[in-house]
PDB file of N, CA and C in Angstrom:
ATOM      1  N   MET A   1      68.569 121.172 169.539  1.00 88.00           N
ATOM      2  CA  MET A   1      69.905 120.662 169.700  1.00 88.00           C
ATOM      3  C   MET A   1      70.750 121.251 168.573  1.00 88.00           C
ATOM      4  N   ASP A   2      71.851 121.899 168.938  1.00 93.00           N
ATOM      5  CA  ASP A   2      72.715 122.560 167.971  1.00 93.00           C
ATOM      6  C   ASP A   2      74.168 122.124 168.151  1.00 93.00           C
ATOM      7  N   VAL A   3      74.863 122.051 167.020  1.00 94.00           N
ATOM      8  CA  VAL A   3      76.296 121.745 167.011  1.00 94.00           C
ATOM      9  C   VAL A   3      76.981 122.821 166.183  1.00 94.00           C
ATOM     10  N   LYS A   4      77.969 123.492 166.782  1.00 93.00           N
ATOM     11  CA  LYS A   4      78.745 124.490 166.044  1.00 93.00           C
ATOM     12  C   LYS A   4      79.871 123.784 165.311  1.00 93.00           C
ATOM     13  N   GLY A   5      79.933 124.039 164.019  1.00 91.00           N
ATOM     14  CA  GLY A   5      80.971 123.436 163.189  1.00 91.00           C
ATOM     15  C   GLY A   5      82.061 124.432 162.875  1.00 91.00           C
ATOM     16  N   VAL A   6      82.970 124.031 162.000  1.00 88.00           N
ATOM     17  CA  VAL A   6      84.087 124.872 161.609  1.00 88.00           C
ATOM     18  C   VAL A   6      83.597 126.040 160.754  1.00 88.00           C
ATOM     19  N   LEU A   7      82.787 125.770 159.759  1.00 87.00           N
ATOM     20  CA  LEU A   7      82.235 126.814 158.893  1.00 87.00           C
ATOM     21  C   LEU A   7      80.727 126.667 158.792  1.00 87.00           C
ATOM     22  N   GLY A   8      80.056 126.578 159.935  1.00 91.00           N
ATOM     23  CA  GLY A   8      78.607 126.456 159.928  1.00 91.00           C
ATOM     24  C   GLY A   8      78.100 125.791 161.195  1.00 91.00           C
ATOM     25  N   SER A   9      76.870 125.299 161.109  1.00 94.00           N
ATOM     26  CA  SER A   9      76.266 124.640 162.260  1.00 94.00           C
ATOM     27  C   SER A   9      75.237 123.614 161.791  1.00 94.00           C
ATOM     28  N   ILE A  10      74.892 122.695 162.699  1.00 95.00           N
ATOM     29  CA  ILE A  10      73.855 121.701 162.462  1.00 95.00           C
ATOM     30  C   ILE A  10      72.857 121.837 163.600  1.00 95.00           C
ATOM     31  N   SER A  11      71.566 121.871 163.256  1.00 96.00           N
ATOM     32  CA  SER A  11      70.536 121.875 164.286  1.00 96.00           C
ATOM     33  C   SER A  11      69.580 120.718 164.021  1.00 96.00           C
ATOM     34  N   PHE A  12      68.984 120.209 165.087  1.00 95.00           N
ATOM     35  CA  PHE A  12      68.052 119.089 164.992  1.00 95.00           C
ATOM     36  C   PHE A  12      66.904 119.350 165.942  1.00 95.00           C
ATOM     37  N   ASP A  13      65.678 119.320 165.406  1.00 94.00           N
ATOM     38  CA  ASP A  13      64.497 119.618 166.229  1.00 94.00           C
ATOM     39  C   ASP A  13      63.696 118.375 166.599  1.00 94.00           C
ATOM     40  N   GLY A  14      64.249 117.211 166.358  1.00 91.00           N
ATOM     41  CA  GLY A  14      63.553 115.968 166.654  1.00 91.00           C
ATOM     42  C   GLY A  14      63.004 115.308 165.406  1.00 91.00           C
ATOM     43  N   GLU A  15      62.821 116.089 164.333  1.00 94.00           N
ATOM     44  CA  GLU A  15      62.335 115.539 163.064  1.00 94.00           C
ATOM     45  C   GLU A  15      63.199 115.974 161.879  1.00 94.00           C
ATOM     46  N   TRP A  16      63.647 117.213 161.886  1.00 95.00           N
ATOM     47  CA  TRP A  16      64.414 117.765 160.769  1.00 95.00           C
ATOM     48  C   TRP A  16      65.825 118.130 161.200  1.00 95.00           C
ATOM     49  N   ILE A  17      66.798 117.788 160.342  1.00 95.00           N
ATOM     50  CA  ILE A  17      68.198 118.177 160.513  1.00 95.00           C
ATOM     51  C   ILE A  17      68.423 119.353 159.563  1.00 95.00           C
ATOM     52  N   THR A  18      68.990 120.439 160.064  1.00 95.00           N
ATOM     53  CA  THR A  18      69.296 121.587 159.215  1.00 95.00           C
ATOM     54  C   THR A  18      70.793 121.860 159.284  1.00 95.00           C
ATOM     55  N   ILE A  19      71.443 121.806 158.120  1.00 94.00           N
ATOM     56  CA  ILE A  19      72.870 122.103 158.031  1.00 94.00           C
ATOM     57  C   ILE A  19      73.004 123.466 157.378  1.00 94.00           C
ATOM     58  N   THR A  20      73.557 124.425 158.116  1.00 93.00           N
ATOM     59  CA  THR A  20      73.752 125.780 157.617  1.00 93.00           C
ATOM     60  C   THR A  20      75.248 126.041 157.558  1.00 93.00           C
ATOM     61  N   LYS A  21      75.740 126.323 156.372  1.00 89.00           N
ATOM     62  CA  LYS A  21      77.177 126.568 156.202  1.00 89.00           C
ATOM     63  C   LYS A  21      77.434 128.053 156.016  1.00 89.00           C
ATOM     64  N   THR A  22      78.553 128.523 156.580  1.00 84.00           N
ATOM     65  CA  THR A  22      78.997 129.894 156.400  1.00 84.00           C
ATOM     66  C   THR A  22      79.490 130.022 154.971  1.00 84.00           C
ATOM     67  N   PRO A  23      79.025 131.043 154.250  1.00 75.00           N
ATOM     68  CA  PRO A  23      79.374 131.115 152.832  1.00 75.00           C
ATOM     69  C   PRO A  23      80.859 131.308 152.561  1.00 75.00           C
ATOM     70  N   VAL A  24      81.315 130.581 151.561  1.00 68.00           N
ATOM     71  CA  VAL A  24      82.629 130.782 150.971  1.00 68.00           C
ATOM     72  C   VAL A  24      82.310 131.038 149.504  1.00 68.00           C
ATOM     73  N   GLY A  25      82.024 132.283 149.173  1.00 70.00           N
ATOM     74  CA  GLY A  25      81.534 132.620 147.838  1.00 70.00           C
ATOM     75  C   GLY A  25      80.040 132.901 147.914  1.00 70.00           C
ATOM     76  N   PRO A  26      79.234 132.427 146.937  1.00 71.00           N
ATOM     77  CA  PRO A  26      77.796 132.675 146.975  1.00 71.00           C
ATOM     78  C   PRO A  26      77.169 132.030 148.214  1.00 71.00           C
ATOM     79  N   LYS A  27      76.178 132.695 148.776  1.00 74.00           N
ATOM     80  CA  LYS A  27      75.559 132.202 150.012  1.00 74.00           C
ATOM     81  C   LYS A  27      74.768 130.921 149.741  1.00 74.00           C
ATOM     82  N   PRO A  28      75.199 129.800 150.337  1.00 71.00           N
ATOM     83  CA  PRO A  28      74.473 128.551 150.142  1.00 71.00           C
ATOM     84  C   PRO A  28      73.209 128.521 150.994  1.00 71.00           C
ATOM     85  N   ALA A  29      72.176 127.904 150.477  1.00 81.00           N
ATOM     86  CA  ALA A  29      70.939 127.750 151.241  1.00 81.00           C
ATOM     87  C   ALA A  29      71.127 126.639 152.269  1.00 81.00           C
ATOM     88  N   PRO A  30      70.484 126.754 153.425  1.00 91.00           N
ATOM     89  CA  PRO A  30      70.567 125.667 154.406  1.00 91.00           C
ATOM     90  C   PRO A  30      69.991 124.380 153.811  1.00 91.00           C
ATOM     91  N   VAL A  31      70.566 123.264 154.180  1.00 91.00           N
ATOM     92  CA  VAL A  31      70.096 121.961 153.715  1.00 91.00           C
ATOM     93  C   VAL A  31      69.265 121.350 154.829  1.00 91.00           C
ATOM     94  N   ARG A  32      68.018 120.981 154.496  1.00 95.00           N
ATOM     95  CA  ARG A  32      67.127 120.338 155.472  1.00 95.00           C
ATOM     96  C   ARG A  32      66.943 118.882 155.088  1.00 95.00           C
ATOM     97  N   ILE A  33      67.125 118.011 156.080  1.00 93.00           N
ATOM     98  CA  ILE A  33      67.011 116.571 155.869  1.00 93.00           C
ATOM     99  C   ILE A  33      66.059 116.015 156.927  1.00 93.00           C
ATOM    100  N   ARG A  34      65.084 115.235 156.496  1.00 93.00           N
ATOM    101  CA  ARG A  34      64.191 114.587 157.454  1.00 93.00           C
ATOM    102  C   ARG A  34      64.923 113.419 158.093  1.00 93.00           C
ATOM    103  N   ALA A  35      64.887 113.311 159.408  1.00 93.00           N
ATOM    104  CA  ALA A  35      65.617 112.252 160.110  1.00 93.00           C
ATOM    105  C   ALA A  35      65.169 110.870 159.644  1.00 93.00           C
ATOM    106  N   ALA A  36      63.896 110.708 159.292  1.00 92.00           N
ATOM    107  CA  ALA A  36      63.386 109.415 158.837  1.00 92.00           C
ATOM    108  C   ALA A  36      63.992 109.004 157.499  1.00 92.00           C
ATOM    109  N   ASP A  37      64.506 109.961 156.720  1.00 92.00           N
ATOM    110  CA  ASP A  37      65.108 109.672 155.419  1.00 92.00           C
ATOM    111  C   ASP A  37      66.582 109.277 155.520  1.00 92.00           C
ATOM    112  N   VAL A  38      67.199 109.492 156.659  1.00 92.00           N
ATOM    113  CA  VAL A  38      68.623 109.197 156.835  1.00 92.00           C
ATOM    114  C   VAL A  38      68.818 107.688 156.937  1.00 92.00           C
ATOM    115  N   THR A  39      69.737 107.156 156.137  1.00 92.00           N
ATOM    116  CA  THR A  39      70.017 105.716 156.181  1.00 92.00           C
ATOM    117  C   THR A  39      71.225 105.380 157.050  1.00 92.00           C
ATOM    118  N   GLY A  40      72.005 106.388 157.408  1.00 89.00           N
ATOM    119  CA  GLY A  40      73.169 106.159 158.250  1.00 89.00           C
ATOM    120  C   GLY A  40      73.838 107.474 158.613  1.00 89.00           C
ATOM    121  N   THR A  41      74.680 107.419 159.621  1.00 91.00           N
ATOM    122  CA  THR A  41      75.426 108.603 160.044  1.00 91.00           C
ATOM    123  C   THR A  41      76.889 108.230 160.198  1.00 91.00           C
ATOM    124  N   ARG A  42      77.739 109.220 159.998  1.00 90.00           N
ATOM    125  CA  ARG A  42      79.175 109.043 160.232  1.00 90.00           C
ATOM    126  C   ARG A  42      79.619 110.166 161.156  1.00 90.00           C
ATOM    127  N   LEU A  43      80.363 109.793 162.170  1.00 93.00           N
ATOM    128  CA  LEU A  43      80.930 110.778 163.089  1.00 93.00           C
ATOM    129  C   LEU A  43      82.404 110.455 163.255  1.00 93.00           C
ATOM    130  N   LYS A  44      83.226 111.427 162.949  1.00 92.00           N
ATOM    131  CA  LYS A  44      84.664 111.306 163.204  1.00 92.00           C
ATOM    132  C   LYS A  44      84.996 112.456 164.144  1.00 92.00           C
ATOM    133  N   THR A  45      85.448 112.115 165.329  1.00 92.00           N
ATOM    134  CA  THR A  45      85.726 113.151 166.320  1.00 92.00           C
ATOM    135  C   THR A  45      86.970 113.950 165.953  1.00 92.00           C
ATOM    136  N   GLY A  46      86.947 115.220 166.325  1.00 91.00           N
ATOM    137  CA  GLY A  46      88.087 116.086 166.086  1.00 91.00           C
ATOM    138  C   GLY A  46      89.156 115.890 167.146  1.00 91.00           C
ATOM    139  N   THR A  47      90.381 116.211 166.803  1.00 90.00           N
ATOM    140  CA  THR A  47      91.488 116.145 167.750  1.00 90.00           C
ATOM    141  C   THR A  47      92.094 117.542 167.864  1.00 90.00           C
ATOM    142  N   ARG A  48      93.157 117.661 168.624  1.00 90.00           N
ATOM    143  CA  ARG A  48      93.819 118.964 168.735  1.00 90.00           C
ATOM    144  C   ARG A  48      94.419 119.420 167.410  1.00 90.00           C
ATOM    145  N   LEU A  49      94.771 118.473 166.569  1.00 87.00           N
ATOM    146  CA  LEU A  49      95.446 118.808 165.316  1.00 87.00           C
ATOM    147  C   LEU A  49      94.539 118.777 164.086  1.00 87.00           C
ATOM    148  N   VAL A  50      93.481 117.964 164.118  1.00 86.00           N
ATOM    149  CA  VAL A  50      92.644 117.761 162.935  1.00 86.00           C
ATOM    150  C   VAL A  50      91.165 117.867 163.311  1.00 86.00           C
ATOM    151  N   HIS A  51      90.393 118.579 162.493  1.00 89.00           N
ATOM    152  CA  HIS A  51      88.951 118.654 162.690  1.00 89.00           C
ATOM    153  C   HIS A  51      88.314 117.319 162.345  1.00 89.00           C
ATOM    154  N   GLY A  52      87.194 117.038 162.980  1.00 91.00           N
ATOM    155  CA  GLY A  52      86.418 115.851 162.659  1.00 91.00           C
ATOM    156  C   GLY A  52      85.245 116.253 161.772  1.00 91.00           C
ATOM    157  N   TYR A  53      84.242 115.381 161.673  1.00 92.00           N
ATOM    158  CA  TYR A  53      83.067 115.727 160.877  1.00 92.00           C
ATOM    159  C   TYR A  53      81.861 114.885 161.277  1.00 92.00           C
ATOM    160  N   VAL A  54      80.684 115.393 160.913  1.00 93.00           N
ATOM    161  CA  VAL A  54      79.421 114.670 161.009  1.00 93.00           C
ATOM    162  C   VAL A  54      78.896 114.583 159.580  1.00 93.00           C
ATOM    163  N   GLN A  55      78.471 113.389 159.167  1.00 92.00           N
ATOM    164  CA  GLN A  55      77.936 113.211 157.821  1.00 92.00           C
ATOM    165  C   GLN A  55      76.679 112.353 157.902  1.00 92.00           C
ATOM    166  N   PHE A  56      75.671 112.732 157.128  1.00 92.00           N
ATOM    167  CA  PHE A  56      74.420 111.992 157.063  1.00 92.00           C
ATOM    168  C   PHE A  56      74.324 111.317 155.704  1.00 92.00           C
ATOM    169  N   LEU A  57      73.989 110.022 155.710  1.00 89.00           N
ATOM    170  CA  LEU A  57      73.886 109.247 154.480  1.00 89.00           C
ATOM    171  C   LEU A  57      72.420 109.140 154.088  1.00 89.00           C
ATOM    172  N   LEU A  58      72.145 109.364 152.799  1.00 88.00           N
ATOM    173  CA  LEU A  58      70.777 109.348 152.291  1.00 88.00           C
ATOM    174  C   LEU A  58      70.657 108.345 151.157  1.00 88.00           C
ATOM    175  N   PRO A  59      69.458 107.756 150.974  1.00 86.00           N
ATOM    176  CA  PRO A  59      69.294 106.808 149.872  1.00 86.00           C
ATOM    177  C   PRO A  59      69.433 107.521 148.525  1.00 86.00           C
ATOM    178  N   GLY A  60      70.133 106.901 147.603  1.00 74.00           N
ATOM    179  CA  GLY A  60      70.298 107.461 146.271  1.00 74.00           C
ATOM    180  C   GLY A  60      71.388 108.512 146.149  1.00 74.00           C
ATOM    181  N   ALA A  61      71.942 108.966 147.245  1.00 67.00           N
ATOM    182  CA  ALA A  61      73.004 109.969 147.218  1.00 67.00           C
ATOM    183  C   ALA A  61      74.337 109.274 147.505  1.00 67.00           C
ATOM    184  N   VAL A  62      75.339 109.632 146.751  1.00 61.00           N
ATOM    185  CA  VAL A  62      76.670 109.069 146.961  1.00 61.00           C
ATOM    186  C   VAL A  62      77.361 109.886 148.051  1.00 61.00           C
ATOM    187  N   ALA A  63      77.780 109.214 149.102  1.00 63.00           N
ATOM    188  CA  ALA A  63      78.452 109.900 150.207  1.00 63.00           C
ATOM    189  C   ALA A  63      79.817 110.391 149.764  1.00 63.00           C
ATOM    190  N   ALA A  64      80.110 111.643 150.061  1.00 64.00           N
ATOM    191  CA  ALA A  64      81.422 112.202 149.731  1.00 64.00           C
ATOM    192  C   ALA A  64      82.475 111.549 150.614  1.00 64.00           C
ATOM    193  N   GLY A  65      83.565 111.173 150.010  1.00 62.00           N
ATOM    194  CA  GLY A  65      84.656 110.546 150.750  1.00 62.00           C
ATOM    195  C   GLY A  65      85.534 111.574 151.432  1.00 62.00           C
ATOM    196  N   GLU A  66      86.455 111.100 152.230  1.00 61.00           N
ATOM    197  CA  GLU A  66      87.380 111.987 152.923  1.00 61.00           C
ATOM    198  C   GLU A  66      88.430 112.496 151.945  1.00 61.00           C
ATOM    199  N   LYS A  67      88.785 113.767 152.107  1.00 58.00           N
ATOM    200  CA  LYS A  67      89.799 114.380 151.253  1.00 58.00           C
ATOM    201  C   LYS A  67      91.189 114.068 151.777  1.00 58.00           C
ATOM    202  N   GLY A  68      92.148 114.196 150.912  1.00 53.00           N
ATOM    203  CA  GLY A  68      93.539 114.067 151.297  1.00 53.00           C
ATOM    204  C   GLY A  68      94.151 115.455 151.406  1.00 53.00           C
ATOM    205  N   GLY A  69      95.429 115.534 151.599  1.00 52.00           N
ATOM    206  CA  GLY A  69      96.103 116.825 151.683  1.00 52.00           C
ATOM    207  C   GLY A  69      96.443 117.178 153.116  1.00 52.00           C
ATOM    208  N   VAL A  70      97.073 118.317 153.275  1.00 50.00           N
ATOM    209  CA  VAL A  70      97.548 118.731 154.591  1.00 50.00           C
ATOM    210  C   VAL A  70      96.460 119.419 155.406  1.00 50.00           C
ATOM    211  N   LEU A  71      95.783 120.412 154.832  1.00 53.00           N
ATOM    212  CA  LEU A  71      94.833 121.219 155.601  1.00 53.00           C
ATOM    213  C   LEU A  71      93.467 120.572 155.772  1.00 53.00           C
ATOM    214  N   HIS A  72      93.005 119.808 154.800  1.00 53.00           N
ATOM    215  CA  HIS A  72      91.646 119.276 154.842  1.00 53.00           C
ATOM    216  C   HIS A  72      91.598 117.758 154.912  1.00 53.00           C
ATOM    217  N   ALA A  73      92.678 117.142 155.295  1.00 54.00           N
ATOM    218  CA  ALA A  73      92.749 115.688 155.306  1.00 54.00           C
ATOM    219  C   ALA A  73      91.763 115.077 156.290  1.00 54.00           C
ATOM    220  N   GLY A  74      91.192 113.956 155.900  1.00 58.00           N
ATOM    221  CA  GLY A  74      90.381 113.184 156.813  1.00 58.00           C
ATOM    222  C   GLY A  74      88.952 113.631 156.976  1.00 58.00           C
ATOM    223  N   ARG A  75      88.434 114.482 156.091  1.00 64.00           N
ATOM    224  CA  ARG A  75      87.029 114.886 156.189  1.00 64.00           C
ATOM    225  C   ARG A  75      86.476 115.171 154.797  1.00 64.00           C
ATOM    226  N   PRO A  76      85.141 115.111 154.660  1.00 70.00           N
ATOM    227  CA  PRO A  76      84.532 115.381 153.357  1.00 70.00           C
ATOM    228  C   PRO A  76      84.766 116.834 152.940  1.00 70.00           C
ATOM    229  N   PRO A  77      84.684 117.112 151.637  1.00 71.00           N
ATOM    230  CA  PRO A  77      84.893 118.486 151.173  1.00 71.00           C
ATOM    231  C   PRO A  77      83.790 119.421 151.655  1.00 71.00           C
ATOM    232  N   TYR A  78      84.097 120.713 151.709  1.00 74.00           N
ATOM    233  CA  TYR A  78      83.133 121.737 152.132  1.00 74.00           C
ATOM    234  C   TYR A  78      81.863 121.675 151.283  1.00 74.00           C
ATOM    235  N   GLU A  79      81.988 121.349 150.009  1.00 80.00           N
ATOM    236  CA  GLU A  79      80.866 121.349 149.076  1.00 80.00           C
ATOM    237  C   GLU A  79      79.863 120.230 149.346  1.00 80.00           C
ATOM    238  N   ASP A  80      80.201 119.223 150.150  1.00 82.00           N
ATOM    239  CA  ASP A  80      79.269 118.135 150.460  1.00 82.00           C
ATOM    240  C   ASP A  80      78.123 118.696 151.290  1.00 82.00           C
ATOM    241  N   PRO A  81      76.886 118.680 150.768  1.00 87.00           N
ATOM    242  CA  PRO A  81      75.770 119.297 151.499  1.00 87.00           C
ATOM    243  C   PRO A  81      75.303 118.508 152.712  1.00 87.00           C
ATOM    244  N   HIS A  82      75.715 117.249 152.835  1.00 90.00           N
ATOM    245  CA  HIS A  82      75.229 116.399 153.917  1.00 90.00           C
ATOM    246  C   HIS A  82      76.237 116.204 155.047  1.00 90.00           C
ATOM    247  N   SER A  83      77.268 117.045 155.100  1.00 91.00           N
ATOM    248  CA  SER A  83      78.272 116.905 156.157  1.00 91.00           C
ATOM    249  C   SER A  83      78.746 118.274 156.620  1.00 91.00           C
ATOM    250  N   LEU A  84      79.375 118.272 157.794  1.00 92.00           N
ATOM    251  CA  LEU A  84      79.951 119.500 158.339  1.00 92.00           C
ATOM    252  C   LEU A  84      81.168 119.136 159.176  1.00 92.00           C
ATOM    253  N   SER A  85      82.244 119.864 158.984  1.00 91.00           N
ATOM    254  CA  SER A  85      83.445 119.671 159.796  1.00 91.00           C
ATOM    255  C   SER A  85      83.206 120.252 161.182  1.00 91.00           C
ATOM    256  N   ILE A  86      83.744 119.572 162.199  1.00 93.00           N
ATOM    257  CA  ILE A  86      83.569 120.031 163.577  1.00 93.00           C
ATOM    258  C   ILE A  86      84.912 120.128 164.288  1.00 93.00           C
ATOM    259  N   PRO A  87      85.047 121.122 165.173  1.00 93.00           N
ATOM    260  CA  PRO A  87      86.261 121.203 165.987  1.00 93.00           C
ATOM    261  C   PRO A  87      86.170 120.238 167.170  1.00 93.00           C
ATOM    262  N   ARG A  88      87.277 120.029 167.825  1.00 94.00           N
ATOM    263  CA  ARG A  88      87.329 119.114 168.972  1.00 94.00           C
ATOM    264  C   ARG A  88      86.350 119.504 170.068  1.00 94.00           C
ATOM    265  N   LYS A  89      86.155 120.809 170.292  1.00 96.00           N
ATOM    266  CA  LYS A  89      85.264 121.252 171.377  1.00 96.00           C
ATOM    267  C   LYS A  89      83.793 120.904 171.111  1.00 96.00           C
ATOM    268  N   SER A  90      83.448 120.538 169.880  1.00 95.00           N
ATOM    269  CA  SER A  90      82.073 120.165 169.541  1.00 95.00           C
ATOM    270  C   SER A  90      81.851 118.655 169.505  1.00 95.00           C
ATOM    271  N   ASN A  91      82.849 117.863 169.886  1.00 96.00           N
ATOM    272  CA  ASN A  91      82.724 116.406 169.830  1.00 96.00           C
ATOM    273  C   ASN A  91      81.541 115.883 170.635  1.00 96.00           C
ATOM    274  N   ASP A  92      81.366 116.349 171.878  1.00 96.00           N
ATOM    275  CA  ASP A  92      80.286 115.850 172.732  1.00 96.00           C
ATOM    276  C   ASP A  92      78.916 116.204 172.165  1.00 96.00           C
ATOM    277  N   ALA A  93      78.745 117.448 171.729  1.00 96.00           N
ATOM    278  CA  ALA A  93      77.468 117.879 171.162  1.00 96.00           C
ATOM    279  C   ALA A  93      77.162 117.100 169.883  1.00 96.00           C
ATOM    280  N   ALA A  94      78.173 116.844 169.066  1.00 95.00           N
ATOM    281  CA  ALA A  94      77.980 116.092 167.822  1.00 95.00           C
ATOM    282  C   ALA A  94      77.583 114.650 168.118  1.00 95.00           C
ATOM    283  N   ALA A  95      78.203 114.045 169.111  1.00 96.00           N
ATOM    284  CA  ALA A  95      77.861 112.674 169.480  1.00 96.00           C
ATOM    285  C   ALA A  95      76.414 112.592 169.958  1.00 96.00           C
ATOM    286  N   LYS A  96      75.976 113.565 170.755  1.00 96.00           N
ATOM    287  CA  LYS A  96      74.585 113.590 171.226  1.00 96.00           C
ATOM    288  C   LYS A  96      73.620 113.785 170.066  1.00 96.00           C
ATOM    289  N   LEU A  97      73.987 114.628 169.110  1.00 95.00           N
ATOM    290  CA  LEU A  97      73.140 114.850 167.938  1.00 95.00           C
ATOM    291  C   LEU A  97      72.997 113.568 167.114  1.00 95.00           C
ATOM    292  N   VAL A  98      74.095 112.866 166.900  1.00 95.00           N
ATOM    293  CA  VAL A  98      74.051 111.618 166.130  1.00 95.00           C
ATOM    294  C   VAL A  98      73.171 110.590 166.837  1.00 95.00           C
ATOM    295  N   VAL A  99      73.266 110.478 168.148  1.00 95.00           N
ATOM    296  CA  VAL A  99      72.422 109.544 168.903  1.00 95.00           C
ATOM    297  C   VAL A  99      70.956 109.932 168.760  1.00 95.00           C
ATOM    298  N   ALA A 100      70.654 111.223 168.851  1.00 95.00           N
ATOM    299  CA  ALA A 100      69.271 111.682 168.713  1.00 95.00           C
ATOM    300  C   ALA A 100      68.712 111.401 167.327  1.00 95.00           C
ATOM    301  N   VAL A 101      69.521 111.605 166.283  1.00 94.00           N
ATOM    302  CA  VAL A 101      69.085 111.315 164.913  1.00 94.00           C
ATOM    303  C   VAL A 101      68.859 109.811 164.740  1.00 94.00           C
ATOM    304  N   GLU A 102      69.763 109.000 165.262  1.00 93.00           N
ATOM    305  CA  GLU A 102      69.614 107.545 165.155  1.00 93.00           C
ATOM    306  C   GLU A 102      68.331 107.084 165.859  1.00 93.00           C
ATOM    307  N   GLN A 103      68.011 107.661 167.000  1.00 93.00           N
ATOM    308  CA  GLN A 103      66.773 107.302 167.709  1.00 93.00           C
ATOM    309  C   GLN A 103      65.544 107.736 166.916  1.00 93.00           C
ATOM    310  N   ALA A 104      65.600 108.907 166.294  1.00 91.00           N
ATOM    311  CA  ALA A 104      64.477 109.412 165.514  1.00 91.00           C
ATOM    312  C   ALA A 104      64.274 108.601 164.233  1.00 91.00           C
ATOM    313  N   ARG A 105      65.338 108.004 163.713  1.00 83.00           N
ATOM    314  CA  ARG A 105      65.241 107.191 162.502  1.00 83.00           C
ATOM    315  C   ARG A 105      64.441 105.923 162.735  1.00 83.00           C
ATOM    316  N   GLY A 106      64.644 105.306 163.876  1.00 71.00           N
ATOM    317  CA  GLY A 106      64.086 103.977 164.033  1.00 71.00           C
ATOM    318  C   GLY A 106      63.163 103.846 165.163  1.00 71.00           C
TER     319      GLY A 106
END
């Protein structure tokens, strides 16, 4: 199961979530998260005017909040390793991914 994001993608194989971001500067390594370790998920759907996001919450990690401003308002910063911005066309795929992760958690 794959979701194309604004600057990267999220894949889920039933056990592991992999967030791969398109580099802005040095090439970041993909972040792998075990679905059983996720304590919560956040999904904000994208609209025609504003991108949404998918964020995974982990124990001991502080969840990045939504940024303000004109271009990046309403979503976590690019540097947050546990989230990815999504365009409106990826809303359905992102919702299915979140449901699959929630089922794998519990």
